[in-house]
Short mmCIF file of C-alpha atoms in Angstrom, two decimals:
data_model
loop_
_atom_site.label_atom_id
_atom_site.label_comp_id
_atom_site.label_asym_id
_atom_site.label_seq_id
_atom_site.Cartn_x
_atom_site.Cartn_y
_atom_site.Cartn_z
CA MET A 1 83.56 15.74 -78.25
CA SER A 2 82.42 11.93 -77.82
CA THR A 3 83.11 10.88 -74.32
CA LEU A 4 81.10 7.80 -74.89
CA PRO A 5 83.35 4.45 -77.15
CA VAL A 6 81.48 4.36 -80.06
CA GLU A 7 83.13 0.74 -81.36
CA GLU A 8 81.35 -2.39 -80.79
CA PRO A 9 81.55 -4.89 -77.73
CA GLY A 10 85.07 -6.37 -78.10
CA GLU A 11 85.32 -9.88 -79.52
CA VAL A 12 83.88 -13.07 -77.19
CA PRO A 13 87.21 -14.51 -75.99
CA LEU A 14 86.67 -17.44 -76.93
CA ARG A 15 90.06 -19.64 -76.88
CA ARG A 16 89.44 -20.37 -80.63
CA GLN A 17 87.01 -19.83 -83.43
CA PRO A 18 84.81 -22.45 -84.18
CA THR A 19 85.40 -22.70 -88.35
CA GLN A 20 83.20 -25.32 -88.91
CA ARG A 21 79.04 -25.16 -88.80
CA ARG A 22 78.89 -28.01 -86.86
CA SER A 23 80.89 -26.38 -83.86
CA ALA A 24 79.37 -23.04 -84.47
CA ARG A 25 76.70 -25.25 -83.24
CA ARG A 26 78.15 -26.41 -80.43
CA VAL A 27 79.58 -23.05 -78.94
CA GLU A 28 75.16 -21.91 -79.54
CA ARG A 29 74.13 -24.85 -77.09
CA MET A 30 76.55 -24.25 -74.70
CA LEU A 31 75.41 -20.90 -74.41
CA ASP A 32 72.57 -21.60 -74.46
CA ALA A 33 72.63 -24.14 -71.82
CA CYS A 34 74.64 -21.40 -69.54
CA ALA A 35 71.89 -18.93 -70.36
CA ASP A 36 68.56 -22.15 -68.95
CA LEU A 37 71.29 -22.74 -65.69
CA LEU A 38 71.86 -19.07 -64.64
CA ASP A 39 68.13 -18.92 -65.44
CA GLU A 40 67.65 -22.22 -62.88
CA ILE A 41 70.61 -21.72 -60.53
CA GLY A 42 72.62 -18.52 -60.70
CA TYR A 43 75.53 -17.99 -61.47
CA GLU A 44 77.56 -18.86 -58.27
CA ALA A 45 76.66 -22.74 -58.49
CA LEU A 46 77.09 -22.59 -62.32
CA SER A 47 79.80 -24.96 -63.37
CA THR A 48 81.42 -25.74 -66.35
CA THR A 49 80.89 -29.55 -65.69
CA ARG A 50 76.87 -28.85 -65.68
CA ILE A 51 77.04 -26.62 -68.87
CA ALA A 52 79.28 -29.23 -70.71
CA GLU A 53 76.21 -31.63 -69.23
CA ARG A 54 73.27 -29.52 -69.98
CA ALA A 55 74.54 -28.64 -73.92
CA GLY A 56 75.11 -32.60 -74.51
CA VAL A 57 78.91 -31.89 -75.16
CA ALA A 58 81.79 -33.60 -73.60
CA ILE A 59 83.95 -31.39 -71.21
CA GLY A 60 86.59 -31.12 -72.94
CA SER A 61 84.76 -29.28 -76.02
CA VAL A 62 84.08 -26.27 -73.35
CA TYR A 63 87.18 -25.90 -72.77
CA GLN A 64 88.09 -26.06 -76.46
CA PHE A 65 86.27 -22.75 -76.45
CA PHE A 66 86.55 -21.70 -73.21
CA PRO A 67 88.66 -21.54 -70.05
CA ASP A 68 85.80 -21.10 -67.78
CA LYS A 69 82.50 -20.51 -66.42
CA ARG A 70 83.20 -16.15 -67.09
CA ALA A 71 84.16 -16.69 -70.12
CA ILE A 72 80.99 -18.18 -71.55
CA THR A 73 78.52 -16.20 -68.75
CA GLN A 74 81.11 -13.55 -71.19
CA ALA A 75 80.03 -14.84 -74.31
CA VAL A 76 75.97 -15.14 -73.18
CA THR A 77 76.18 -11.08 -72.25
CA ARG A 78 77.72 -10.36 -75.08
CA ARG A 79 74.56 -12.10 -77.08
CA HIS A 80 71.72 -10.22 -74.61
CA VAL A 81 73.61 -7.11 -76.20
CA GLU A 82 73.61 -7.99 -79.59
CA ARG A 83 70.49 -9.23 -79.37
CA PHE A 84 68.91 -6.26 -77.48
CA MET A 85 70.34 -3.68 -80.23
CA SER A 86 69.24 -5.95 -82.66
CA ARG A 87 65.73 -5.86 -81.92
CA ILE A 88 65.81 -1.92 -81.23
CA GLY A 89 67.27 -1.53 -84.31
CA ARG A 90 64.34 -3.61 -85.60
CA ARG A 91 61.28 -1.37 -83.76
CA PHE A 92 63.40 2.31 -85.36
CA LEU A 93 62.35 0.19 -89.12
CA SER A 94 59.34 -1.15 -88.51
CA GLU A 95 57.65 1.42 -86.22
CA ASP A 96 56.94 5.27 -86.90
CA TYR A 97 57.72 7.11 -83.61
CA GLY A 98 56.47 10.88 -83.53
CA GLY A 99 60.22 11.81 -81.73
CA TRP A 100 63.53 10.66 -79.65
CA TRP A 101 61.11 9.71 -76.32
CA ASP A 102 58.95 7.54 -78.22
CA ALA A 103 62.14 5.55 -79.29
CA VAL A 104 62.62 6.22 -75.63
CA ASP A 105 60.27 4.25 -74.79
CA ALA A 106 60.72 1.78 -76.95
CA ILE A 107 63.93 0.78 -75.71
CA ILE A 108 62.43 0.55 -72.63
CA ASP A 109 59.81 -1.92 -73.53
CA GLU A 110 61.95 -3.87 -75.19
CA TYR A 111 64.32 -4.00 -72.64
CA VAL A 112 61.44 -5.51 -70.17
CA GLU A 113 60.79 -7.66 -72.63
CA MET A 114 63.86 -8.64 -73.15
CA HIS A 115 64.22 -9.48 -69.40
CA ARG A 116 60.83 -11.38 -69.41
CA THR A 117 61.49 -13.76 -72.66
CA VAL A 118 65.14 -14.13 -73.01
CA PRO A 119 67.26 -17.39 -71.38
CA GLY A 120 69.73 -15.84 -68.26
CA PHE A 121 68.66 -12.10 -69.36
CA ARG A 122 66.72 -12.21 -65.83
CA VAL A 123 69.96 -12.76 -64.33
CA LEU A 124 72.50 -11.43 -66.01
CA HIS A 125 71.18 -8.06 -66.95
CA PHE A 126 73.96 -6.40 -69.31
CA GLY A 127 76.82 -8.14 -67.24
CA ASP A 128 77.00 -6.33 -63.94
CA VAL A 129 76.11 -9.26 -61.89
CA VAL A 130 79.10 -10.33 -62.82
CA ASP A 131 81.25 -7.89 -63.61
CA LEU A 132 80.89 -4.15 -63.79
CA HIS A 133 83.52 -4.69 -66.34
CA LEU A 134 82.27 -8.44 -68.45
CA LEU A 135 81.39 -6.15 -71.68
CA ASP A 136 84.81 -4.51 -72.16
CA GLY A 137 87.96 -3.91 -70.04
CA VAL A 138 88.11 -1.21 -69.97
CA SER A 139 84.62 0.60 -70.03
CA ASP A 140 81.61 -0.38 -67.74
CA ASN A 141 78.79 -2.15 -69.13
CA ASN A 142 76.04 0.71 -68.77
CA THR A 143 79.18 3.02 -70.65
CA VAL A 144 79.31 0.29 -73.16
CA ILE A 145 75.09 0.48 -72.63
CA ALA A 146 74.60 3.55 -73.15
CA GLY A 147 77.38 4.18 -76.59
CA ARG A 148 75.46 2.08 -78.14
CA LEU A 149 72.30 3.08 -77.70
CA ARG A 150 73.58 6.79 -78.58
CA GLY A 151 74.79 5.85 -81.97
CA LEU A 152 71.47 4.40 -82.36
CA LEU A 153 69.60 8.02 -81.07
CA LEU A 154 72.18 10.17 -83.41
CA LYS A 155 71.73 8.49 -86.66
CA GLU A 156 67.84 8.45 -86.15
CA TYR A 157 67.45 11.38 -84.88
CA GLY A 158 69.95 13.74 -85.55
CA LEU A 159 70.55 15.06 -82.30
CA ALA A 160 73.91 17.34 -82.14
CA ASP A 161 76.61 14.93 -80.61
CA SER A 162 78.07 16.59 -77.91
CA GLU A 163 79.73 15.51 -74.03
CA GLU A 164 76.64 16.90 -73.03
CA PHE A 165 74.84 14.49 -74.64
CA ASP A 166 76.77 11.87 -73.90
CA LEU A 167 76.78 12.56 -70.09
CA ALA A 168 72.69 12.35 -70.21
CA ILE A 169 72.71 9.71 -71.96
CA MET A 170 75.22 7.65 -69.58
CA VAL A 171 72.92 9.35 -66.51
CA ALA A 172 69.43 8.13 -68.30
CA VAL A 173 70.96 5.08 -68.46
CA GLU A 174 72.41 4.72 -65.04
CA ALA A 175 68.66 5.77 -63.56
CA GLY A 176 66.90 3.53 -65.93
CA ASP A 177 68.67 0.72 -65.42
CA ALA A 178 68.47 1.24 -61.51
CA VAL A 179 64.60 1.91 -62.03
CA LEU A 180 63.57 -0.98 -63.98
CA LYS A 181 65.78 -3.69 -62.03
CA LEU A 182 63.35 -2.12 -59.29
CA ALA A 183 60.56 -3.09 -61.31
CA PHE A 184 61.68 -6.52 -61.26
CA ARG A 185 62.42 -6.81 -57.87
CA HIS A 186 58.32 -5.47 -57.03
CA ASP A 187 57.19 -8.31 -59.65
CA PRO A 188 58.77 -11.09 -61.92
CA ASP A 189 57.05 -9.47 -64.85
CA GLY A 190 57.85 -5.82 -64.50
CA ALA A 191 55.84 -4.01 -61.68
CA PRO A 192 53.90 -2.26 -64.50
CA GLN A 193 53.25 1.54 -62.50
CA ILE A 194 57.05 1.14 -61.84
CA VAL A 195 58.54 0.53 -65.60
CA ALA A 196 55.55 3.86 -66.20
CA GLU A 197 58.11 5.76 -63.91
CA ALA A 198 60.99 4.71 -65.48
CA LYS A 199 59.92 5.91 -68.56
CA ARG A 200 58.65 9.01 -67.20
CA LEU A 201 61.65 10.02 -65.25
CA ILE A 202 63.83 9.54 -68.11
CA ARG A 203 61.65 10.93 -70.43
CA GLY A 204 61.87 14.48 -68.36
CA TYR A 205 65.35 14.08 -67.49
CA LEU A 206 66.44 13.77 -71.62
CA ASN A 207 63.75 16.34 -72.60
CA ARG A 208 65.42 18.77 -70.11
CA GLN A 209 69.04 18.14 -71.83
CA PHE A 210 67.03 18.36 -75.42
CA ALA A 211 64.78 20.61 -75.15
CA GLY A 212 65.05 22.56 -79.24
CA ALA A 213 67.27 19.32 -80.53
CA ALA A 214 65.66 17.35 -83.32
CA GLY A 215 62.34 15.18 -83.52
#
């Protein structure tokens, strides 16, 4: 039986959902402003006042939707997760891979590309910088990501679902996360040789776990 969460991350903790297009655009501006400020000043210096000023909205508009800066940061992190998964999904649809090992490389490439180009991602990653449970009140952030990736790999490559599979994906995500963070500590664009080692490490580990698996 699977031990990883299979559900999508929960709803963003908005005080109220925007019901009009204008309100939805205003919320997106707040999230964009938060992401930009995270890159510029970091989480500790972030404030709802600064977010409101950068987004060009009244502070009252911020509090209509978010109780505090943590909630806005949580919403940005969830947006990162959705973008990450949708970008991987598009790659899986548009590119032909020799097997699951090439898909794993593509997942790492997407992580590196988002780290380089998506505002707020290099500061937040998937939320662990702020709170290990930012994405889910029960599971830690990497477990949520592992669950999402597990679903993609099962769907695309027909690997056998099991607790052993879950454990292997969880270990691969934790190991990859640690080594890729090391890559970006050594180079703001991600040290290529360390990124390559991350791929080699994860591929070798999963190959031992999935020897003879589909794909």
